PDB file of C-alpha atoms and ligand atoms in Angstrom:
ATOM      1  CA  MET I   1     -27.337 -16.318  10.632  1.00  0.00           C
ATOM      2  CA  PRO I   2     -23.743 -15.269  11.440  1.00  0.00           C
ATOM      3  CA  LEU I   3     -22.160 -12.346   9.592  1.00  0.00           C
ATOM      4  CA  ILE I   4     -18.688 -13.180   8.286  1.00  0.00           C
ATOM      5  CA  MET I   5     -16.317 -10.506   6.997  1.00  0.00           C
ATOM      6  CA  ILE I   6     -13.735 -11.701   4.471  1.00  0.00           C
ATOM      7  CA  THR I   7     -10.519 -10.008   3.385  1.00  0.00           C
ATOM      8  CA  ASN I   8      -7.030 -10.950   2.145  1.00  0.00           C
ATOM      9  CA  ASP I   9      -3.719  -9.451   1.064  1.00  0.00           C
ATOM     10  CA  ASP I  10      -3.593 -10.865  -2.490  1.00  0.00           C
ATOM     11  CA  GLY I  11      -6.372  -8.711  -3.880  1.00  0.00           C
ATOM     12  CA  ILE I  12     -10.032  -9.130  -4.738  1.00  0.00           C
ATOM     13  CA  ASP I  13      -9.366 -11.289  -7.831  1.00  0.00           C
ATOM     14  CA  SER I  14      -7.174 -13.845  -6.058  1.00  0.00           C
ATOM     15  CA  PRO I  15      -8.489 -17.435  -6.397  1.00  0.00           C
ATOM     16  CA  GLY I  16      -7.850 -17.844  -2.639  1.00  0.00           C
ATOM     17  CA  ILE I  17     -10.442 -15.258  -1.582  1.00  0.00           C
ATOM     18  CA  LEU I  18     -13.006 -16.683  -4.026  1.00  0.00           C
ATOM     19  CA  ALA I  19     -12.447 -20.112  -2.437  1.00  0.00           C
ATOM     20  CA  LEU I  20     -12.771 -18.652   1.072  1.00  0.00           C
ATOM     21  CA  ARG I  21     -16.003 -16.848   0.184  1.00  0.00           C
ATOM     22  CA  GLU I  22     -17.466 -20.019  -1.282  1.00  0.00           C
ATOM     23  CA  ALA I  23     -16.478 -21.964   1.863  1.00  0.00           C
ATOM     24  CA  MET I  24     -17.854 -19.343   4.296  1.00  0.00           C
ATOM     25  CA  SER I  25     -21.155 -18.977   2.444  1.00  0.00           C
ATOM     26  CA  SER I  26     -22.136 -22.401   3.859  1.00  0.00           C
ATOM     27  CA  LEU I  27     -21.961 -20.909   7.392  1.00  0.00           C
ATOM     28  CA  GLY I  28     -23.562 -17.465   7.105  1.00  0.00           C
ATOM     29  CA  ARG I  29     -23.865 -14.175   5.245  1.00  0.00           C
ATOM     30  CA  THR I  30     -20.513 -13.080   3.836  1.00  0.00           C
ATOM     31  CA  VAL I  31     -19.256  -9.548   3.147  1.00  0.00           C
ATOM     32  CA  VAL I  32     -15.981  -9.222   1.221  1.00  0.00           C
ATOM     33  CA  VAL I  33     -13.822  -6.103   1.641  1.00  0.00           C
ATOM     34  CA  ALA I  34     -10.484  -6.710  -0.071  1.00  0.00           C
ATOM     35  CA  PRO I  35      -7.613  -4.720  -1.591  1.00  0.00           C
ATOM     36  CA  GLU I  36      -7.821  -3.931  -5.322  1.00  0.00           C
ATOM     37  CA  ARG I  37      -4.302  -5.249  -5.903  1.00  0.00           C
ATOM     38  CA  ASP I  38      -1.754  -7.647  -4.411  1.00  0.00           C
ATOM     39  CA  ASN I  39      -0.587  -6.372  -1.008  1.00  0.00           C
ATOM     40  CA  SER I  40       1.458  -9.395   0.063  1.00  0.00           C
ATOM     41  CA  ALA I  41       4.132  -8.625   2.699  1.00  0.00           C
ATOM     42  CA  VAL I  42       2.721  -5.181   3.536  1.00  0.00           C
ATOM     43  CA  SER I  43       2.382  -6.365   7.130  1.00  0.00           C
ATOM     44  CA  HIS I  44       0.082  -4.188   9.290  1.00  0.00           C
ATOM     45  CA  ALA I  45       0.432  -1.005   7.201  1.00  0.00           C
ATOM     46  CA  LEU I  46      -2.290   1.629   7.544  1.00  0.00           C
ATOM     47  CA  THR I  47      -2.646   4.233   4.765  1.00  0.00           C
ATOM     48  CA  MET I  48      -2.611   7.742   6.236  1.00  0.00           C
ATOM     49  CA  SER I  49      -0.907   9.728   3.463  1.00  0.00           C
ATOM     50  CA  ARG I  50      -3.792   9.769   0.948  1.00  0.00           C
ATOM     51  CA  PRO I  51      -7.560   9.213   0.788  1.00  0.00           C
ATOM     52  CA  LEU I  52      -9.010   5.741   0.161  1.00  0.00           C
ATOM     53  CA  ARG I  53     -11.703   4.944  -2.371  1.00  0.00           C
ATOM     54  CA  ILE I  54     -14.265   2.115  -2.093  1.00  0.00           C
ATOM     55  CA  ARG I  55     -15.699   0.402  -5.183  1.00  0.00           C
ATOM     56  CA  GLN I  56     -18.649  -1.977  -4.970  1.00  0.00           C
ATOM     57  CA  ARG I  57     -18.296  -4.951  -7.318  1.00  0.00           C
ATOM     58  CA  GLU I  58     -21.647  -6.536  -6.477  1.00  0.00           C
ATOM     59  CA  SER I  59     -23.897  -7.006  -3.455  1.00  0.00           C
ATOM     60  CA  ASP I  60     -21.681  -7.579  -0.362  1.00  0.00           C
ATOM     61  CA  ILE I  61     -18.411  -7.408  -2.361  1.00  0.00           C
ATOM     62  CA  PHE I  62     -16.255  -4.279  -2.029  1.00  0.00           C
ATOM     63  CA  THR I  63     -12.705  -3.341  -3.019  1.00  0.00           C
ATOM     64  CA  LEU I  64     -10.485  -0.657  -1.564  1.00  0.00           C
ATOM     65  CA  ASP I  65      -7.333   0.908  -3.054  1.00  0.00           C
ATOM     66  CA  GLY I  66      -5.481   0.239   0.179  1.00  0.00           C
ATOM     67  CA  THR I  67      -3.932  -2.389   2.434  1.00  0.00           C
ATOM     68  CA  PRO I  68      -5.571  -5.349   4.221  1.00  0.00           C
ATOM     69  CA  THR I  69      -5.612  -3.309   7.458  1.00  0.00           C
ATOM     70  CA  ASP I  70      -7.308  -0.401   5.612  1.00  0.00           C
ATOM     71  CA  CYS I  71      -9.954  -2.889   4.412  1.00  0.00           C
ATOM     72  CA  VAL I  72     -10.698  -4.037   7.967  1.00  0.00           C
ATOM     73  CA  VAL I  73     -10.781  -0.473   9.346  1.00  0.00           C
ATOM     74  CA  ILE I  74     -13.047   0.909   6.579  1.00  0.00           C
ATOM     75  CA  GLY I  75     -15.103  -2.291   6.376  1.00  0.00           C
ATOM     76  CA  LEU I  76     -15.922  -2.286  10.088  1.00  0.00           C
ATOM     77  CA  GLY I  77     -16.237   1.479  10.375  1.00  0.00           C
ATOM     78  CA  LYS I  78     -18.190   2.359   7.204  1.00  0.00           C
ATOM     79  CA  LEU I  79     -19.396  -0.640   5.161  1.00  0.00           C
ATOM     80  CA  LEU I  80     -20.877  -3.187   7.549  1.00  0.00           C
ATOM     81  CA  ASP I  81     -24.082  -2.135   9.246  1.00  0.00           C
ATOM     82  CA  THR I  82     -23.636  -4.651  12.073  1.00  0.00           C
ATOM     83  CA  ARG I  83     -20.587  -6.062  13.823  1.00  0.00           C
ATOM     84  CA  PRO I  84     -19.411  -9.306  12.174  1.00  0.00           C
ATOM     85  CA  ASP I  85     -19.373 -12.510  14.215  1.00  0.00           C
ATOM     86  CA  LEU I  86     -16.153 -13.607  12.519  1.00  0.00           C
ATOM     87  CA  LEU I  87     -13.393 -12.150  10.355  1.00  0.00           C
ATOM     88  CA  VAL I  88     -11.438 -14.435   8.021  1.00  0.00           C
ATOM     89  CA  SER I  89      -8.418 -13.528   5.915  1.00  0.00           C
ATOM     90  CA  GLY I  90      -6.977 -15.439   2.949  1.00  0.00           C
ATOM     91  CA  ILE I  91      -6.690 -18.000   1.638  1.00  0.00           C
ATOM     92  CA  ASN I  92      -3.094 -16.950   1.009  1.00  0.00           C
ATOM     93  CA  PRO I  93      -1.298 -18.883  -1.760  1.00  0.00           C
ATOM     94  CA  GLY I  94       1.836 -19.880   0.157  1.00  0.00           C
ATOM     95  CA  PRO I  95       2.387 -20.510   3.868  1.00  0.00           C
ATOM     96  CA  ASN I  96       2.741 -17.904   6.643  1.00  0.00           C
ATOM     97  CA  LEU I  97       4.928 -19.714   9.154  1.00  0.00           C
ATOM     98  CA  GLY I  98       7.275 -18.629  11.936  1.00  0.00           C
ATOM     99  CA  ASP I  99       8.881 -15.261  11.220  1.00  0.00           C
ATOM    100  CA  ASP I 100       6.743 -14.857   8.055  1.00  0.00           C
ATOM    101  CA  ILE I 101       3.908 -13.808  10.383  1.00  0.00           C
ATOM    102  CA  SER I 102       5.417 -10.390  11.074  1.00  0.00           C
ATOM    103  CA  TYR I 103       5.557  -9.577   7.316  1.00  0.00           C
ATOM    104  CA  SER I 104       2.206 -11.070   6.400  1.00  0.00           C
ATOM    105  CA  GLY I 105      -0.699  -8.908   5.239  1.00  0.00           C
ATOM    106  CA  THR I 106      -2.982 -11.957   5.569  1.00  0.00           C
ATOM    107  CA  VAL I 107      -2.195 -12.340   9.275  1.00  0.00           C
ATOM    108  CA  SER I 108      -2.206  -8.570   9.889  1.00  0.00           C
ATOM    109  CA  ALA I 109      -5.821  -8.298   8.718  1.00  0.00           C
ATOM    110  CA  ALA I 110      -6.702 -10.895  11.375  1.00  0.00           C
ATOM    111  CA  ILE I 111      -4.646  -8.944  13.932  1.00  0.00           C
ATOM    112  CA  GLU I 112      -6.677  -5.834  13.104  1.00  0.00           C
ATOM    113  CA  GLY I 113      -9.948  -7.746  13.513  1.00  0.00           C
ATOM    114  CA  THR I 114      -8.750  -9.056  16.888  1.00  0.00           C
ATOM    115  CA  MET I 115      -7.909  -5.497  17.988  1.00  0.00           C
ATOM    116  CA  TYR I 116     -11.593  -4.680  17.406  1.00  0.00           C
ATOM    117  CA  GLY I 117     -12.602  -7.689  19.521  1.00  0.00           C
ATOM    118  CA  ILE I 118     -13.832  -9.754  16.549  1.00  0.00           C
ATOM    119  CA  PRO I 119     -12.843 -13.463  16.454  1.00  0.00           C
ATOM    120  CA  SER I 120     -10.402 -13.626  13.535  1.00  0.00           C
ATOM    121  CA  ILE I 121      -8.644 -16.355  11.551  1.00  0.00           C
ATOM    122  CA  ALA I 122      -5.882 -16.141   8.910  1.00  0.00           C
ATOM    123  CA  PHE I 123      -5.710 -18.984   6.356  1.00  0.00           C
ATOM    124  CA  SER I 124      -2.765 -19.891   4.121  1.00  0.00           C
ATOM    125  CA  VAL I 125      -2.145 -22.910   1.930  1.00  0.00           C
ATOM    126  CA  ALA I 126       1.271 -24.532   1.464  1.00  0.00           C
ATOM    127  CA  GLY I 127       2.273 -26.356  -1.696  1.00  0.00           C
ATOM    128  CA  GLU I 128       3.156 -25.463  -5.240  1.00  0.00           C
ATOM    129  CA  PRO I 129       1.396 -23.095  -7.663  1.00  0.00           C
ATOM    130  CA  PRO I 130      -1.179 -23.439  -9.100  1.00  0.00           C
ATOM    131  CA  TYR I 131      -2.612 -24.001  -5.604  1.00  0.00           C
ATOM    132  CA  ASP I 132      -5.358 -26.499  -4.890  1.00  0.00           C
ATOM    133  CA  TYR I 133      -7.697 -24.861  -2.352  1.00  0.00           C
ATOM    134  CA  SER I 134     -10.075 -27.804  -1.829  1.00  0.00           C
ATOM    135  CA  MET I 135      -8.551 -29.053   1.461  1.00  0.00           C
ATOM    136  CA  ALA I 136      -8.080 -25.476   2.708  1.00  0.00           C
ATOM    137  CA  MET I 137     -11.775 -24.791   2.063  1.00  0.00           C
ATOM    138  CA  ARG I 138     -12.805 -27.822   4.151  1.00  0.00           C
ATOM    139  CA  VAL I 139     -10.428 -26.815   6.963  1.00  0.00           C
ATOM    140  CA  ALA I 140     -11.728 -23.218   6.853  1.00  0.00           C
ATOM    141  CA  VAL I 141     -15.336 -24.392   7.282  1.00  0.00           C
ATOM    142  CA  VAL I 142     -14.473 -26.687  10.222  1.00  0.00           C
ATOM    143  CA  LEU I 143     -12.408 -24.038  12.048  1.00  0.00           C
ATOM    144  CA  ALA I 144     -14.769 -21.134  11.349  1.00  0.00           C
ATOM    145  CA  ASP I 145     -17.678 -23.261  12.586  1.00  0.00           C
ATOM    146  CA  ARG I 146     -15.700 -24.104  15.749  1.00  0.00           C
ATOM    147  CA  VAL I 147     -14.810 -20.454  16.428  1.00  0.00           C
ATOM    148  CA  LEU I 148     -18.407 -19.312  15.783  1.00  0.00           C
ATOM    149  CA  ALA I 149     -19.603 -21.908  18.320  1.00  0.00           C
ATOM    150  CA  GLY I 150     -17.325 -20.728  21.143  1.00  0.00           C
ATOM    151  CA  LYS I 151     -14.940 -17.959  22.110  1.00  0.00           C
ATOM    152  CA  LEU I 152     -11.257 -17.717  21.339  1.00  0.00           C
ATOM    153  CA  PRO I 153      -8.922 -16.762  24.200  1.00  0.00           C
ATOM    154  CA  GLU I 154      -8.842 -12.983  24.734  1.00  0.00           C
ATOM    155  CA  ASN I 155      -6.762 -10.885  22.306  1.00  0.00           C
ATOM    156  CA  THR I 156      -5.976 -14.037  20.324  1.00  0.00           C
ATOM    157  CA  LEU I 157      -6.337 -14.883  16.639  1.00  0.00           C
ATOM    158  CA  LEU I 158      -5.719 -18.141  14.828  1.00  0.00           C
ATOM    159  CA  ASN I 159      -3.013 -18.437  12.191  1.00  0.00           C
ATOM    160  CA  VAL I 160      -3.890 -21.500  10.119  1.00  0.00           C
ATOM    161  CA  ASN I 161      -1.617 -23.113   7.526  1.00  0.00           C
ATOM    162  CA  ILE I 162      -2.913 -25.977   5.416  1.00  0.00           C
ATOM    163  CA  PRO I 163      -1.006 -28.493   3.292  1.00  0.00           C
ATOM    164  CA  GLU I 164      -2.508 -29.073  -0.145  1.00  0.00           C
ATOM    165  CA  GLY I 165      -5.256 -31.691  -0.416  1.00  0.00           C
ATOM    166  CA  LYS I 166      -3.652 -35.007  -1.257  1.00  0.00           C
ATOM    167  CA  VAL I 167      -0.850 -34.834   1.315  1.00  0.00           C
ATOM    168  CA  CYS I 168      -2.797 -33.590   4.377  1.00  0.00           C
ATOM    169  CA  ARG I 169      -2.503 -36.068   7.311  1.00  0.00           C
ATOM    170  CA  GLY I 170      -4.330 -34.320  10.184  1.00  0.00           C
ATOM    171  CA  LEU I 171      -4.365 -31.231  12.407  1.00  0.00           C
ATOM    172  CA  ALA I 172      -2.043 -29.933  15.129  1.00  0.00           C
ATOM    173  CA  ILE I 173      -2.264 -27.015  17.561  1.00  0.00           C
ATOM    174  CA  THR I 174       1.181 -25.439  17.351  1.00  0.00           C
ATOM    175  CA  ARG I 175       3.368 -22.586  18.552  1.00  0.00           C
ATOM    176  CA  GLN I 176       4.997 -20.034  16.257  1.00  0.00           C
ATOM    177  CA  GLY I 177       8.398 -21.317  15.162  1.00  0.00           C
ATOM    178  CA  ARG I 178      11.310 -19.564  13.517  1.00  0.00           C
ATOM    179  CA  ARG I 179      11.691 -19.346   9.755  1.00  0.00           C
ATOM    180  CA  LEU I 180      14.554 -17.201   8.532  1.00  0.00           C
ATOM    181  CA  TRP I 181      15.479 -17.181   4.861  1.00  0.00           C
ATOM    182  CA  GLU I 182      18.848 -17.841   3.256  1.00  0.00           C
ATOM    183  CA  ASN I 183      19.924 -16.215  -0.028  1.00  0.00           C
ATOM    184  CA  SER I 184      16.761 -14.127  -0.277  1.00  0.00           C
ATOM    185  CA  ILE I 185      18.468 -10.999  -1.643  1.00  0.00           C
ATOM    186  CA  GLN I 186      18.914 -11.271  -5.414  1.00  0.00           C
ATOM    187  CA  GLU I 187      21.611  -8.989  -6.803  1.00  0.00           C
ATOM    188  CA  THR I 188      21.203  -8.180 -10.493  1.00  0.00           C
ATOM    189  CA  PHE I 189      21.751  -5.286 -12.936  1.00  0.00           C
ATOM    190  CA  ASP I 190      19.314  -2.924 -14.633  1.00  0.00           C
ATOM    191  CA  PRO I 191      19.485  -2.298 -18.447  1.00  0.00           C
ATOM    192  CA  TRP I 192      22.012   0.521 -17.786  1.00  0.00           C
ATOM    193  CA  GLY I 193      24.375  -1.732 -15.879  1.00  0.00           C
ATOM    194  CA  ARG I 194      23.522  -0.360 -12.445  1.00  0.00           C
ATOM    195  CA  ARG I 195      23.417  -2.835  -9.591  1.00  0.00           C
ATOM    196  CA  HIS I 196      20.088  -3.392  -7.850  1.00  0.00           C
ATOM    197  CA  TYR I 197      18.552  -5.763  -5.335  1.00  0.00           C
ATOM    198  CA  TRP I 198      15.327  -7.735  -5.260  1.00  0.00           C
ATOM    199  CA  ILE I 199      14.155  -9.320  -1.992  1.00  0.00           C
ATOM    200  CA  GLY I 200      12.427 -12.658  -2.574  1.00  0.00           C
ATOM    201  CA  GLY I 201      13.042 -16.334  -3.249  1.00  0.00           C
ATOM    202  CA  GLY I 202      15.758 -18.035  -1.224  1.00  0.00           C
ATOM    203  CA  THR I 203      15.537 -21.069   1.011  1.00  0.00           C
ATOM    204  CA  PRO I 204      13.780 -21.140   4.381  1.00  0.00           C
ATOM    205  CA  LEU I 205      15.867 -22.389   7.314  1.00  0.00           C
ATOM    206  CA  ARG I 206      13.669 -24.910   9.102  1.00  0.00           C
ATOM    207  CA  ASP I 207      12.861 -24.712  12.809  1.00  0.00           C
ATOM    208  CA  HIS I 208      13.446 -28.179  14.291  1.00  0.00           C
ATOM    209  CA  GLY I 209      11.118 -27.635  17.293  1.00  0.00           C
ATOM    210  CA  GLU I 210       8.562 -30.434  16.897  1.00  0.00           C
ATOM    211  CA  ASP I 211       5.632 -28.437  18.350  1.00  0.00           C
ATOM    212  CA  THR I 212       6.022 -25.549  15.894  1.00  0.00           C
ATOM    213  CA  ASP I 213       3.936 -24.440  12.909  1.00  0.00           C
ATOM    214  CA  VAL I 214       6.956 -25.057  10.670  1.00  0.00           C
ATOM    215  CA  ALA I 215       7.277 -28.689  11.844  1.00  0.00           C
ATOM    216  CA  ALA I 216       3.529 -29.355  11.471  1.00  0.00           C
ATOM    217  CA  LEU I 217       3.600 -28.331   7.801  1.00  0.00           C
ATOM    218  CA  HIS I 218       6.774 -30.364   7.273  1.00  0.00           C
ATOM    219  CA  HIS I 219       4.782 -33.391   8.513  1.00  0.00           C
ATOM    220  CA  ASN I 220       1.827 -32.480   6.246  1.00  0.00           C
ATOM    221  CA  LEU I 221      -0.419 -31.483   9.160  1.00  0.00           C
ATOM    222  CA  VAL I 222      -2.787 -28.508   9.281  1.00  0.00           C
ATOM    223  CA  SER I 223      -1.159 -26.053  11.706  1.00  0.00           C
ATOM    224  CA  VAL I 224      -3.391 -23.961  14.010  1.00  0.00           C
ATOM    225  CA  THR I 225      -1.383 -21.403  16.006  1.00  0.00           C
ATOM    226  CA  PRO I 226      -3.050 -19.153  18.582  1.00  0.00           C
ATOM    227  CA  ILE I 227      -1.357 -15.755  18.176  1.00  0.00           C
ATOM    228  CA  HIS I 228      -1.527 -13.284  21.046  1.00  0.00           C
ATOM    229  CA  LEU I 229      -1.539  -9.530  20.470  1.00  0.00           C
ATOM    230  CA  ASP I 230       0.535  -8.814  23.581  1.00  0.00           C
ATOM    231  CA  LEU I 231       4.121  -8.849  22.282  1.00  0.00           C
ATOM    232  CA  THR I 232       5.543  -8.324  25.776  1.00  0.00           C
ATOM    233  CA  ASN I 233       8.028 -10.977  26.845  1.00  0.00           C
ATOM    234  CA  HIS I 234       6.679 -11.395  30.403  1.00  0.00           C
ATOM    235  CA  PRO I 235       9.567 -13.488  31.811  1.00  0.00           C
ATOM    236  CA  GLY I 236      11.897 -10.944  30.121  1.00  0.00           C
ATOM    237  CA  LEU I 237      10.038  -8.084  31.804  1.00  0.00           C
ATOM    238  CA  ASN I 238      10.516  -9.682  35.224  1.00  0.00           C
ATOM    239  CA  LEU I 239      14.172 -10.408  34.471  1.00  0.00           C
ATOM    240  CA  LEU I 240      14.884  -6.787  33.521  1.00  0.00           C
ATOM    241  CA  ARG I 241      13.033  -5.477  36.582  1.00  0.00           C
ATOM    242  CA  ARG I 242      15.072  -7.771  38.835  1.00  0.00           C
ATOM    243  CA  SER I 243      18.486  -7.494  37.257  1.00  0.00           C
ATOM    244  CA  TRP I 244      18.756  -3.880  36.031  1.00  0.00           C
ATOM    245  CA  ASP I 245      19.740  -1.096  38.443  1.00  0.00           C
ATOM    246  CA  ILE I 246      16.795   1.123  37.529  1.00  0.00           C
ATOM    247  CA  GLY I 247      17.627   3.701  40.197  1.00  0.00           C
ATOM    248  CA  LYS I 248      21.148   4.181  38.819  1.00  0.00           C
ATOM    249  CA  MET I 249      19.798   4.439  35.253  1.00  0.00           C
ATOM    250  CA  GLN I 250      17.270   7.091  36.332  1.00  0.00           C
ATOM    251  CA  GLU I 251      20.067   9.012  38.020  1.00  0.00           C
ATOM    252  CA  ASP I 252      22.165   8.876  34.838  1.00  0.00           C
ATOM    253  CA  ILE I 253      19.217  10.085  32.752  1.00  0.00           C
ATOM    254  CA  GLY I 254      18.589  12.885  35.254  1.00  0.00           C
ATOM    255  CA  GLY I 255      14.800  12.552  34.919  1.00  0.00           C
ATOM    256  CA  GLY I 256      14.127  13.031  38.643  1.00  0.00           C
ATOM    257  CA  ARG I 257      16.213  16.198  38.801  1.00  0.00           C
ATOM    258  CA  GLN I 258      14.415  17.704  35.782  1.00  0.00           C
ATOM    259  CA  GLU I 259      11.056  17.008  37.417  1.00  0.00           C
ATOM    260  CA  GLU I 260      12.255  18.702  40.604  1.00  0.00           C
ATOM    261  CA  ALA I 261      13.469  21.689  38.600  1.00  0.00           C
ATOM    262  CA  GLY I 262      10.107  21.971  36.912  1.00  0.00           C
ATOM    263  CA  SER I 263       8.074  21.818  40.108  1.00  0.00           C
TER     264      SER I 263
HETATM  265 MG1   MG R   1      -0.374 -12.906  -0.050  1.00  0.00          MG
END
């Protein structure tokens, strides 16, 4: 029976993680290690400035007073007695599309799992609160079953976004699009009349590339994006190597001369 580790960024009491646990329990033994509180938009943060405390809620359900990445690190290192066959993160209430991915705690937990060589999937549902997780649960079972049956490409996780039940029209394999936000800095005043800022809300600017995650959700399709951990722009690397005068730059830095002086 496969061992499936479950985490999220919304906290242990989020309806999304309860739905994901229920879905995954049809495929194997589940172990939940999730943050105590909402950690949305913490990205890939790792807590190094204070100790972390684990609390066991019930058999195979643990909480940690840390980030999603902390949960994966402590879960794999200290809580699970064997290596999981799969790590799933979510189900996040609200999509993680395009540029959202770099802020997302949901996706970062799957990145951390991938760094440990564990097949990992991040799930998010798009729609309006209160979210209906029924379609997302069905999609999670189908995709988790598929990943358990065969390998993902190396150093690659899946970022999955699901439209809410009634509107879902199918599934597309997509690339990461762009999704920048307009008017997402709210300027207001505190009770003492001092100006302050709150980041949130605003309107996403839509990527019009038809093969993107953003477009798939716009067309009410489940979006499955393979995300690679290597952030290197390989054509860019070749371009810089060809077009920059590296020798001249080294001369200007004086690195060679310093090395000579030291030898
Ligand atoms: Mg979240």
